[in-house]
Tab-separated table of C-alpha atoms in Angstrom:
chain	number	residue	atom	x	y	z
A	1	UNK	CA	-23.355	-212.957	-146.979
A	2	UNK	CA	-25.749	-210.465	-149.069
A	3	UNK	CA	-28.880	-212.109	-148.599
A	4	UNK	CA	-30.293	-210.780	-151.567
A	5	UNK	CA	-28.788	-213.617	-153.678
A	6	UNK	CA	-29.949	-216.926	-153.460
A	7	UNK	CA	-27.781	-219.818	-153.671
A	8	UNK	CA	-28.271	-220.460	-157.535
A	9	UNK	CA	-27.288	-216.813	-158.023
A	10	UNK	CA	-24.199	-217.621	-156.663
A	11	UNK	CA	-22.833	-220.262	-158.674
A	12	UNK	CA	-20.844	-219.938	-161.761
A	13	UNK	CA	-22.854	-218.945	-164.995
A	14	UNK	CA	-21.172	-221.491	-167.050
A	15	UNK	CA	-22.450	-224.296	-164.743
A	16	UNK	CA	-25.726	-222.494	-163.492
A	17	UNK	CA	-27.201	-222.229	-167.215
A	18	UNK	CA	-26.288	-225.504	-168.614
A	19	UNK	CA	-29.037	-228.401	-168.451
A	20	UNK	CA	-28.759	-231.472	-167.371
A	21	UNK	CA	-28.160	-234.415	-170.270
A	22	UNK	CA	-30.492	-235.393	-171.916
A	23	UNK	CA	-30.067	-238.719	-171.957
A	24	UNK	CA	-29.102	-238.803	-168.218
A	25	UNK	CA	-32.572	-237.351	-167.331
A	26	UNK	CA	-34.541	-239.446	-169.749
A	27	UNK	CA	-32.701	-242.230	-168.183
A	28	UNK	CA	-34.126	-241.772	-164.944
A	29	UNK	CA	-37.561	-241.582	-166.230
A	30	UNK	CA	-36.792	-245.115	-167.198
A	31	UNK	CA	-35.500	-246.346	-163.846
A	32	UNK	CA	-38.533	-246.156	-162.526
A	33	UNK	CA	-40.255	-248.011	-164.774
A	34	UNK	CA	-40.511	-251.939	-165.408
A	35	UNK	CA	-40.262	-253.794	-168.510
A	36	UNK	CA	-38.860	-251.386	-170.343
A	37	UNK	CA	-36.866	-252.179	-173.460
A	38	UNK	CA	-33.934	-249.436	-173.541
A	39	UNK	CA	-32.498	-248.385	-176.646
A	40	UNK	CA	-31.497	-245.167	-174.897
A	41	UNK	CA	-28.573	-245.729	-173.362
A	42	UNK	CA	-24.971	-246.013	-175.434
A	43	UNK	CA	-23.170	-249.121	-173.363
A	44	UNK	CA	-22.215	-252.337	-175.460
A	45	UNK	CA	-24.842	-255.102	-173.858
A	46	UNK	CA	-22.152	-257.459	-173.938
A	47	UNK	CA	-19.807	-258.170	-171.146
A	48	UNK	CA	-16.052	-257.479	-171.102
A	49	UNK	CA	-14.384	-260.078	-172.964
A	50	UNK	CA	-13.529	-263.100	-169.626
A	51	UNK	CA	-9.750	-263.062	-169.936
A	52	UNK	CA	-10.029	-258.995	-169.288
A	53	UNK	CA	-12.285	-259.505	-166.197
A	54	UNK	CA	-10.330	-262.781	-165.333
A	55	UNK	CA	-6.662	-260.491	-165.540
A	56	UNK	CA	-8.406	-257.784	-163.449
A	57	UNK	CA	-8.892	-260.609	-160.906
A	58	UNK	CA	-5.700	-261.758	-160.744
A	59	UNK	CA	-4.027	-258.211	-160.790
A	60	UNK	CA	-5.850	-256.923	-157.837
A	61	UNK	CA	-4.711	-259.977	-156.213
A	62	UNK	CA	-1.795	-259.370	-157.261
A	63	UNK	CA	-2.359	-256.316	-155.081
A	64	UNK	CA	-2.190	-253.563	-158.288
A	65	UNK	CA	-3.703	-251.024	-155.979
A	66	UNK	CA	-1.582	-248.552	-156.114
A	67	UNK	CA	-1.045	-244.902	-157.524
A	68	UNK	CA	0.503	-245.197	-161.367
A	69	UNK	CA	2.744	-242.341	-162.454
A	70	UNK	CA	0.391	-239.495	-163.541
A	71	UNK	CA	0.757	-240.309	-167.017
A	72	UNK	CA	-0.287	-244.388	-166.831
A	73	UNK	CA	1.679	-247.319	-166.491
A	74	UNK	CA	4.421	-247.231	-168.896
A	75	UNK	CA	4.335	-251.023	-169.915
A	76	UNK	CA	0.350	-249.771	-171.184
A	77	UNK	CA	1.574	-246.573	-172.691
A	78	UNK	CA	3.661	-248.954	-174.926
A	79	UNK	CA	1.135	-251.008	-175.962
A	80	UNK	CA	-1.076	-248.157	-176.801
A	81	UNK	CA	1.809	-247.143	-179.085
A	82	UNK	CA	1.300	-250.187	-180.691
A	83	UNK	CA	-1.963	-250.018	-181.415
A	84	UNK	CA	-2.016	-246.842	-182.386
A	85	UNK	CA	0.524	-247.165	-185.088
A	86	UNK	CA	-1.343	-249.906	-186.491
A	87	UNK	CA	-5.626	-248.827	-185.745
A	88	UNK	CA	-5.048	-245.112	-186.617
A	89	UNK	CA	-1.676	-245.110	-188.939
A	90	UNK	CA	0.372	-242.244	-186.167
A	91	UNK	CA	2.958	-242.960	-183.871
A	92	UNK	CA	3.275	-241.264	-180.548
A	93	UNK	CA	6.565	-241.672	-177.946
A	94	UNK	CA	4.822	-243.791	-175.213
A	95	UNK	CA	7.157	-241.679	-172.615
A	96	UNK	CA	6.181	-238.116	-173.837
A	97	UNK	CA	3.088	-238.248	-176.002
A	98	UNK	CA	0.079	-240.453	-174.687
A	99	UNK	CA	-1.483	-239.706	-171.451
A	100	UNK	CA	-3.960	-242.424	-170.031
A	101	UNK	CA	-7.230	-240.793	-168.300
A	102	UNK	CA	-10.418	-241.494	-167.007
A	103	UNK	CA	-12.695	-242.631	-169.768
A	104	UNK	CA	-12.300	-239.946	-172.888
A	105	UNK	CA	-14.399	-237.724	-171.402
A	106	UNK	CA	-11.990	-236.874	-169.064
A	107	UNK	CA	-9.324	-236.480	-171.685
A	108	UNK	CA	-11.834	-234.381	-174.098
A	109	UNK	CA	-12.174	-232.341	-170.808
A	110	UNK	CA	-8.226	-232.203	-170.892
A	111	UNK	CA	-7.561	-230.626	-174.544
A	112	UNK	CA	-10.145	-228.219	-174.038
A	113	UNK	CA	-9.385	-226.720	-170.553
A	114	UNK	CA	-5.559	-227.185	-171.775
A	115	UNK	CA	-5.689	-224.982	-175.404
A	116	UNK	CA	-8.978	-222.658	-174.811
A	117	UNK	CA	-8.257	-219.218	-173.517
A	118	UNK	CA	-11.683	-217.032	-172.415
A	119	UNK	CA	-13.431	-216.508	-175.800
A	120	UNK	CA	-11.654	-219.056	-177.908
A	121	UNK	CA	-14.061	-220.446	-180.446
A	122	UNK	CA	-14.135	-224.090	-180.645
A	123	UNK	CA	-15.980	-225.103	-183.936
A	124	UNK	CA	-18.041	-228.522	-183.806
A	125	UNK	CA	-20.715	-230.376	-185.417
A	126	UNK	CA	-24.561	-231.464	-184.581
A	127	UNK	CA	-26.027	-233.565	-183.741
A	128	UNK	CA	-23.633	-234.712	-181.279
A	129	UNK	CA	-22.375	-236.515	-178.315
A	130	UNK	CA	-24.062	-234.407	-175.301
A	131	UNK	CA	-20.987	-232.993	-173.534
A	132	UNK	CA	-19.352	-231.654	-176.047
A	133	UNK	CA	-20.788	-228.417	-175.897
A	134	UNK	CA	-20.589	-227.832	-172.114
A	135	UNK	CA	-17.198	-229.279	-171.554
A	136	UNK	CA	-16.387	-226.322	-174.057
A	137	UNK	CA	-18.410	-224.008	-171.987
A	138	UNK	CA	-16.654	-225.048	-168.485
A	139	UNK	CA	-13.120	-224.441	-170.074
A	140	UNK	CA	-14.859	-220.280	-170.698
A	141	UNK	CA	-14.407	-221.537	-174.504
A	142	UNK	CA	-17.566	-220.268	-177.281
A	143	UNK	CA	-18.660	-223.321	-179.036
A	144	UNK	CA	-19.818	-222.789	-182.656
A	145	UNK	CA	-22.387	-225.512	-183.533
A	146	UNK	CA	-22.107	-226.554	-187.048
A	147	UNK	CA	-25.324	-228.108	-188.641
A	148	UNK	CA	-25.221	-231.727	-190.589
A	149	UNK	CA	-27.488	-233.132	-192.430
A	150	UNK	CA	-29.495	-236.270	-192.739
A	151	UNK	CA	-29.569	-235.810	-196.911
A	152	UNK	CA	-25.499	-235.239	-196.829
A	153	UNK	CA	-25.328	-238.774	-194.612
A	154	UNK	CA	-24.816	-236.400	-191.447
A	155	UNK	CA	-21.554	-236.169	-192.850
A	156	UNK	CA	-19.405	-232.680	-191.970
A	157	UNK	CA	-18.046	-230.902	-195.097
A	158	UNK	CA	-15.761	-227.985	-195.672
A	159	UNK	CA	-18.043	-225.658	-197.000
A	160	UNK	CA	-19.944	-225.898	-193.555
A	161	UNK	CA	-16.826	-225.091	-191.760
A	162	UNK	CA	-16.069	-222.264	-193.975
A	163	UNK	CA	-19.617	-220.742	-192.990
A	164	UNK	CA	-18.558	-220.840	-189.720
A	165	UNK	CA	-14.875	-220.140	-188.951
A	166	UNK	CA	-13.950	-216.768	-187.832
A	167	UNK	CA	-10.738	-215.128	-186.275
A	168	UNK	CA	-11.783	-216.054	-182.797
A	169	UNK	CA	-11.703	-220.101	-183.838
A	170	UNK	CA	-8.751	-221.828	-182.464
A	171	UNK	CA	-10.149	-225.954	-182.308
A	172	UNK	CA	-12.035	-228.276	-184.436
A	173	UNK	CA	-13.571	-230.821	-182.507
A	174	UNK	CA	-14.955	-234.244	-184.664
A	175	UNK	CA	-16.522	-237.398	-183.842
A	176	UNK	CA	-16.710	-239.487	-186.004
A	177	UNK	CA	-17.990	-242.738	-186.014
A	178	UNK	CA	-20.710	-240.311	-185.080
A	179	UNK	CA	-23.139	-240.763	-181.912
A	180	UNK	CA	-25.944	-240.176	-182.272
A	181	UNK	CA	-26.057	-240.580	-186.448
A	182	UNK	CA	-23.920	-243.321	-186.922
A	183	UNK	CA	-22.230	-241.119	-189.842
A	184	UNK	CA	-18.456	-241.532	-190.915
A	185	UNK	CA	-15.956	-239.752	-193.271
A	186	UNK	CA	-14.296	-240.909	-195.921
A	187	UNK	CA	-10.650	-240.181	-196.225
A	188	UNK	CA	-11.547	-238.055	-198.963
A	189	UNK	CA	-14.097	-235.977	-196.729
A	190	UNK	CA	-10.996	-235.926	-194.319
A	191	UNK	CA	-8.424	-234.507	-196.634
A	192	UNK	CA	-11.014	-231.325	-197.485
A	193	UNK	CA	-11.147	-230.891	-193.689
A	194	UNK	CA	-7.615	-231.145	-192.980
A	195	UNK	CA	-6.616	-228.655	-195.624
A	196	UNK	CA	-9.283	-226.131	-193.784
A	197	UNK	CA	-7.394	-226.969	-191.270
A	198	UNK	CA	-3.949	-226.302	-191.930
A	199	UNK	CA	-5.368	-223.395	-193.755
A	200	UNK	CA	-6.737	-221.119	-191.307
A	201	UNK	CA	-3.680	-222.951	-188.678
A	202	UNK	CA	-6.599	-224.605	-186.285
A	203	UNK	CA	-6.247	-227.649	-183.864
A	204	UNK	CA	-8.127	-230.889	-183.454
A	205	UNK	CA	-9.914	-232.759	-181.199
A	206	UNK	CA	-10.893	-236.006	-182.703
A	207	UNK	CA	-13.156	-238.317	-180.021
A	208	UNK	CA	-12.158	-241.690	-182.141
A	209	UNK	CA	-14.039	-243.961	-179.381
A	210	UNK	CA	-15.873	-246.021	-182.145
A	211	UNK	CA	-13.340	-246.096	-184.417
A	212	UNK	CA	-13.476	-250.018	-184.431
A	213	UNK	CA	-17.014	-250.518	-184.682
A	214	UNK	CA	-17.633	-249.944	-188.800
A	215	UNK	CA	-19.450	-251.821	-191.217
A	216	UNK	CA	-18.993	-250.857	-194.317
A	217	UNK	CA	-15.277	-249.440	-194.741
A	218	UNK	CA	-12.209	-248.869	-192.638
A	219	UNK	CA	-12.259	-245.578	-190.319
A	220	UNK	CA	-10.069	-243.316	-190.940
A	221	UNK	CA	-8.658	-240.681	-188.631
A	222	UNK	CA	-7.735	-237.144	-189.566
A	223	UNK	CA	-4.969	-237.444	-187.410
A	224	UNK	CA	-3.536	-239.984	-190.215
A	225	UNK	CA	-3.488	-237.157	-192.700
A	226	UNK	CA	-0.360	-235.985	-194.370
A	227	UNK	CA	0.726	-232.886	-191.060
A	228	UNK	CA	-1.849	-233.379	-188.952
A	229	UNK	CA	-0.272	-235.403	-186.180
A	230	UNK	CA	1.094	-232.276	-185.025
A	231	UNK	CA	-1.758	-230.374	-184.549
A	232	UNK	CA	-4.354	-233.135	-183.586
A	233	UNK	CA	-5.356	-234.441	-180.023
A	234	UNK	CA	-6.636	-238.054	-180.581
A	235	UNK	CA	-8.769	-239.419	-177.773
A	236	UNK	CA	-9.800	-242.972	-177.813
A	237	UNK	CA	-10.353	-245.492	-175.239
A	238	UNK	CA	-12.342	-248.531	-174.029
A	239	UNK	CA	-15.922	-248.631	-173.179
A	240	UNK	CA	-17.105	-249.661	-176.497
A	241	UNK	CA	-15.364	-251.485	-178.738
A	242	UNK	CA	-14.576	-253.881	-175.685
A	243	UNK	CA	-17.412	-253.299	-173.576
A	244	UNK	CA	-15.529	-251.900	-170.416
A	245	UNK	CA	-17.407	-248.920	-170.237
A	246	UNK	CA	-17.535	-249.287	-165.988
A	247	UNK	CA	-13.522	-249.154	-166.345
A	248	UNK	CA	-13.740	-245.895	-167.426
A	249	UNK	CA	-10.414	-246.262	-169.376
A	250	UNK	CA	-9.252	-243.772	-171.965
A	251	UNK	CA	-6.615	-241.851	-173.393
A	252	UNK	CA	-5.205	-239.278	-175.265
A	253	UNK	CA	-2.342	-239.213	-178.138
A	254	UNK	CA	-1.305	-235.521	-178.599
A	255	UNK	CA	2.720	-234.181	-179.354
A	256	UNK	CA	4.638	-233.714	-175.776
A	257	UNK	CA	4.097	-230.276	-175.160
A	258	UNK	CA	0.291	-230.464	-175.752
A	259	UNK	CA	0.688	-234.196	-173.888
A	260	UNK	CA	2.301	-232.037	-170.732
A	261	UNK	CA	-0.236	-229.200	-170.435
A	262	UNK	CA	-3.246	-232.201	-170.124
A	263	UNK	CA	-1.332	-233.936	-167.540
A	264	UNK	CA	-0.905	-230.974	-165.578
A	265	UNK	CA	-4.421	-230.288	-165.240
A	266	UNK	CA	-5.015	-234.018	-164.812
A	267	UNK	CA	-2.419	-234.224	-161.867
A	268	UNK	CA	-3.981	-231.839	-160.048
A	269	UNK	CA	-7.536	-232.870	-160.373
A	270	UNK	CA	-8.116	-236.896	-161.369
A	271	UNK	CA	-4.203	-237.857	-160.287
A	272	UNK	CA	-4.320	-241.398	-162.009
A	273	UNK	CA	-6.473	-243.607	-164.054
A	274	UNK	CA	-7.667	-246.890	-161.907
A	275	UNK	CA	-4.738	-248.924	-161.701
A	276	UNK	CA	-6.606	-252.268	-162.008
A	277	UNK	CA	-8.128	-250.291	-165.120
A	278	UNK	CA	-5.093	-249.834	-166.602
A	279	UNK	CA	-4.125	-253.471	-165.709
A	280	UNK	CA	-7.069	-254.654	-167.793
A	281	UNK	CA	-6.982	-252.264	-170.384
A	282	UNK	CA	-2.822	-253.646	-170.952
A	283	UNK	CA	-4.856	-257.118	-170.909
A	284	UNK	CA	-7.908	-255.936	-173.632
A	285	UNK	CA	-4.806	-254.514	-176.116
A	286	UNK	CA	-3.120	-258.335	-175.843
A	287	UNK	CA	-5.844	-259.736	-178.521
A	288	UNK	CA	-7.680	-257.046	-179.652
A	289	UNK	CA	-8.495	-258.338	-183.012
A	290	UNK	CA	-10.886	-261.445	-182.010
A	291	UNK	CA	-12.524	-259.512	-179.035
A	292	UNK	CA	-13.580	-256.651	-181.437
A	293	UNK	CA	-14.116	-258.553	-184.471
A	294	UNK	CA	-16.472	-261.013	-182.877
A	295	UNK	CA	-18.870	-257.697	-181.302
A	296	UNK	CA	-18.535	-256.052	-184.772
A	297	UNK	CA	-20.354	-259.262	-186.259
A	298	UNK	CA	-23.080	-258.798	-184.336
A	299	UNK	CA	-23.772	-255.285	-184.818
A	300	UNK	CA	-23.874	-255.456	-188.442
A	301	UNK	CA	-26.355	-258.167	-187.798
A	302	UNK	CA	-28.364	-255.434	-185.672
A	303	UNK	CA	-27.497	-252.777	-188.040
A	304	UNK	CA	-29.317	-254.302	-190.971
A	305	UNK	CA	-31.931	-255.476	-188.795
A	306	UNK	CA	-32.798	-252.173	-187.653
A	307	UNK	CA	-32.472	-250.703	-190.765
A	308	UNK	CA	-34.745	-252.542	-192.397
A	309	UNK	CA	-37.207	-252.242	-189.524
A	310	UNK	CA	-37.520	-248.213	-189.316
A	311	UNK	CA	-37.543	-248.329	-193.475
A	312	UNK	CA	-40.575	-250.897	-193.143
A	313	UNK	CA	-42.335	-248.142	-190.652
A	314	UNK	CA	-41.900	-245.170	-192.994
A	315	UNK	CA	-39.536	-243.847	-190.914
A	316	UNK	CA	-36.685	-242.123	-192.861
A	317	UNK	CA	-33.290	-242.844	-191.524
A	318	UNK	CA	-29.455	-242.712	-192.910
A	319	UNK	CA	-28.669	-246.150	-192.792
A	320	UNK	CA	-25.656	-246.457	-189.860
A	321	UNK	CA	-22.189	-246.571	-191.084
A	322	UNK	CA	-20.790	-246.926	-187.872
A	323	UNK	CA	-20.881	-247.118	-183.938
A	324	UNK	CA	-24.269	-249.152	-182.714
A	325	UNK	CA	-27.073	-245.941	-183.287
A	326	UNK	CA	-29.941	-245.220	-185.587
A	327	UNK	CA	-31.035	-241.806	-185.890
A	328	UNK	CA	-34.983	-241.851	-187.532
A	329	UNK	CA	-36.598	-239.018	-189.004
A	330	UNK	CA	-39.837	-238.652	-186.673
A	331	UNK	CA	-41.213	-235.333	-187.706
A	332	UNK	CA	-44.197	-236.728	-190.200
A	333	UNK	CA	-46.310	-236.891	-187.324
A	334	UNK	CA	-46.519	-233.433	-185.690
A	335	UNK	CA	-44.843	-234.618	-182.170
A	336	UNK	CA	-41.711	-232.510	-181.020
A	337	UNK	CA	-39.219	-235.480	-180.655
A	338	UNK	CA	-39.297	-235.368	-176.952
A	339	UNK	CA	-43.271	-235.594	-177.041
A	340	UNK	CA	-42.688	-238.548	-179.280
A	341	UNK	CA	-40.239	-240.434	-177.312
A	342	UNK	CA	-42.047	-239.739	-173.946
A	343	UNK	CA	-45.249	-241.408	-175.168
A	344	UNK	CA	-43.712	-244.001	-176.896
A	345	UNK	CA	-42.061	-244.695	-173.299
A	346	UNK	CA	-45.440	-244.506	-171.210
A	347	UNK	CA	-47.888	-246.075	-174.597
A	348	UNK	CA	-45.305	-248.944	-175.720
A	349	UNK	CA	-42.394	-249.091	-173.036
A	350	UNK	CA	-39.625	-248.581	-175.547
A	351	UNK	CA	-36.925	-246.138	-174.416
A	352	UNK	CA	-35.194	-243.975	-177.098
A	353	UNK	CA	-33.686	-240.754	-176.965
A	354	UNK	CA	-34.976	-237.035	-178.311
A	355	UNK	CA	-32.976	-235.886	-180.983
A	356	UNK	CA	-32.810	-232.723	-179.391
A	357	UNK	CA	-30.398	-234.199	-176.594
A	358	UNK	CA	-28.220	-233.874	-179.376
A	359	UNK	CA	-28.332	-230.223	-180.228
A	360	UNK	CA	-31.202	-228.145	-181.503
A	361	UNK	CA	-31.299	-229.814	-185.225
A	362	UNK	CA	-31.751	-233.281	-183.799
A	363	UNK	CA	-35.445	-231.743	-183.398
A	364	UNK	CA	-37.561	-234.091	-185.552
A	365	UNK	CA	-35.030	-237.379	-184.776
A	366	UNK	CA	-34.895	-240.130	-182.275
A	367	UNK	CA	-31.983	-241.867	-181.145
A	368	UNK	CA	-32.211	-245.582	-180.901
A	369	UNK	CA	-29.076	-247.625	-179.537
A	370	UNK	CA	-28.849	-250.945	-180.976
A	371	UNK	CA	-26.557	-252.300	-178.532
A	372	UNK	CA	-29.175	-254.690	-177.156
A	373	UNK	CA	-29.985	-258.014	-178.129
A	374	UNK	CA	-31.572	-258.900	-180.863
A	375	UNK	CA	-34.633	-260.773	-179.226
A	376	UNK	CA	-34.973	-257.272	-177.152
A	377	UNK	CA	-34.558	-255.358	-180.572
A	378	UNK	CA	-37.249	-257.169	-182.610
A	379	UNK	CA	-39.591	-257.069	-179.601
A	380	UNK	CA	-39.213	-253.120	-179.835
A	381	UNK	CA	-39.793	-252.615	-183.288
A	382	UNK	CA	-42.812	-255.042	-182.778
A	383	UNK	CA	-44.164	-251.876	-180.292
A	384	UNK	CA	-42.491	-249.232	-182.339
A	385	UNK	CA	-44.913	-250.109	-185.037
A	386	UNK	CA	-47.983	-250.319	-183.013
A	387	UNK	CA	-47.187	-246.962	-181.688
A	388	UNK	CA	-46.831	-245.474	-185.149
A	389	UNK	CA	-50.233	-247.281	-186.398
A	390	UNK	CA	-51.343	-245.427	-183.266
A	391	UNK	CA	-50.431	-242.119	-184.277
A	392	UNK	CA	-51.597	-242.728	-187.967
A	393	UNK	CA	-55.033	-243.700	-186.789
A	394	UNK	CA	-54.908	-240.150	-184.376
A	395	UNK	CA	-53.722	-238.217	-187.638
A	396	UNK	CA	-56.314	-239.633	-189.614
């Protein structure tokens, strides 16, 4: 061994220079704290709906222990079919064309590691969900960060993409219901994307996890757009609209032959999704409509709450459209968002997350996760705004 290189030296560049997540390390600040009220953390404060826990029960007694074919259980395959055709308006051939997978993130992991040569550019926009740009790193992809902004809604247009496609660009990735904005598209905003699109013959990755969770109108997916089933990976699974976010459940909807290249990387790594998973995932998809509709209720309830809240504080901020996040404008008072969040951790024991997890234009934002209760919610705007008072008086 050349001792001249030390250990970190000798790991691979596209691991060695990516940080940790933001969110994962601010977390652990907050694990070692007490009576802290977390808006940091993106996982439904409900519990799994009781006749998905209570089917879980029964299957693993049941003994559904086993391996599952690589692909899922076909009898859940189907019913993903099914609920595909109807939530996102594209039918896929449960034998051939859905792969189930641990959580999406394994499945985002999938499409990228099975389309991206070294040097493909993937295009995407920020803020965003944290992994997206090293999951595009680890598959030797170049991710081109595309910039939203809070006076467009944090909504992604095709003039943005334009600015920012090049030769070398082979995916699209969206996300929309957006974490961390809470932004959504309009089918209209879709149709200008898709005919970029199809225009300079791109695929895409649309992460459709909180496509149930809207307030104000209907998602809609790109992948429902006049010929873009057949270029589009959907991913979409079950941590949040049903809560099951220790299931780690997802999966992916994608034509056969792009279907085939994910499960071959996922047969050789992950093998199967948890087959009690997949048992109550079959269980979560046989009423759907009153599980979802019921958690929807009360996020709007939060949602306006919130809303109001950070627009009584002077605290600019697109009102949510979707998911369960708030995205404030912090910048007025001079802090860099992760000075801001840390002392309004240590001063007022509220967690929220630094826009800049989120990519570098999240700098002057804070993310604040509303999937708490509402007693828990109103108790942290209560210190929110004696932490801002604070930092008027300080300005002053």
């Amino acid at each position: 061994m050349n001792a001249s290189l030390s250990l970190r030296d000798r790991l691979a560049r596209q691991v060695r220079d990516i940080p940790r997540s933001g969110i994962r390390d601010f977390f652990d600040i907050v694990s070692t704290m007490r009576d802290v009220i977390s808006l940091s953390i993106g996982e439904p404060d409900f519990d799994t709906p009781w006749h998905v826990r209570e089917y879980t029960v029964f299957a693993l007694e049941r003994g559904a222990t086993h391996y599952t074919s690589n692909l899922g259980y076909l009898e859940l395959r189907r019913a993903l079919s099914r609920y595909v055709a109807r939530q996102f308006g594209a039918e896929y051939n449960p034998e051939t064309e859905i792969l189930v997978t641990v959580g999406v993130s394994e499945a985002l992991d999938l499409a990228l590691r099975a389309l991206l040569n070294p040097g493909d550019e993937v295009l995407y926009h920020e803020p965003c969900y944290v992994s997206y740009r090293a999951l595009v790193l680890f598959a030797h992809g170049v991710p081109v960060a595309v910039e939203t902004r809070a006076e467009d809604g944090f909504r992604l247009t095709r003039a943005m993409l334009e600015a920012r496609v090049t030769p070398r660009t082979k995916v699209l990735l969206l996300n929309f219901p957006n974490n961390p904005t809470g932004a959504v598209m309009s089918r209209q905003d879709l149709e200008e994307i898709a005919a970029f699109v199809r225009e300079h013959d791109l695929l895409v990755i649309t992460d459709d996890i909180y496509a149930e969770l809207t307030y104000d109108q209907p998602h809609t997916s790109i992948v429902s757009l006049p010929g873009m089933r057949d270029r589009t990976i959907l991913l979409h699974g079950f941590s949040k609209a049903w809560a099951m976010t220790g299931f780690r459940l997802g999966y992916a909807c994608a034509p056969a032959e792009l279907t085939e290249a994910m499960m071959k990387i996922h047969q050789y790594t992950m093998l199967c999704a948890s087959s009690l998973s997949q048992k109550a995932a079959l269980e979560a998809l046989s009423r759907p409509e009153q599980d979802v509709a019921e958690m929807v209720e009360e996020y709007r309830r939060r949602r306006n709450f919130i809303a109001s809240a950070l627009a009584d504080l002077g605290l600019p901020c697109t009102r949510p459209l979707g998911a369960f996040y708030a995205f404030p404008n912090i910048s007025r008072f001079g802090l860099s968002s992760k000075d801001f969040a840390l002392r309004l951790l240590r001063e007022e024991k509220v967690a929220a997350v630094p826009g800049t997890a989120f990519g570098e234009c999240g700098e002057g934002f804070l993310r604040c996760a509303y999937a708490t209760s509402m007693d828990k919610l109103k108790e942290a705007m209560e210190r929110l705004a004696r932490f801002v008072q604070r930092l008027e008086r300080e300005r002053r």
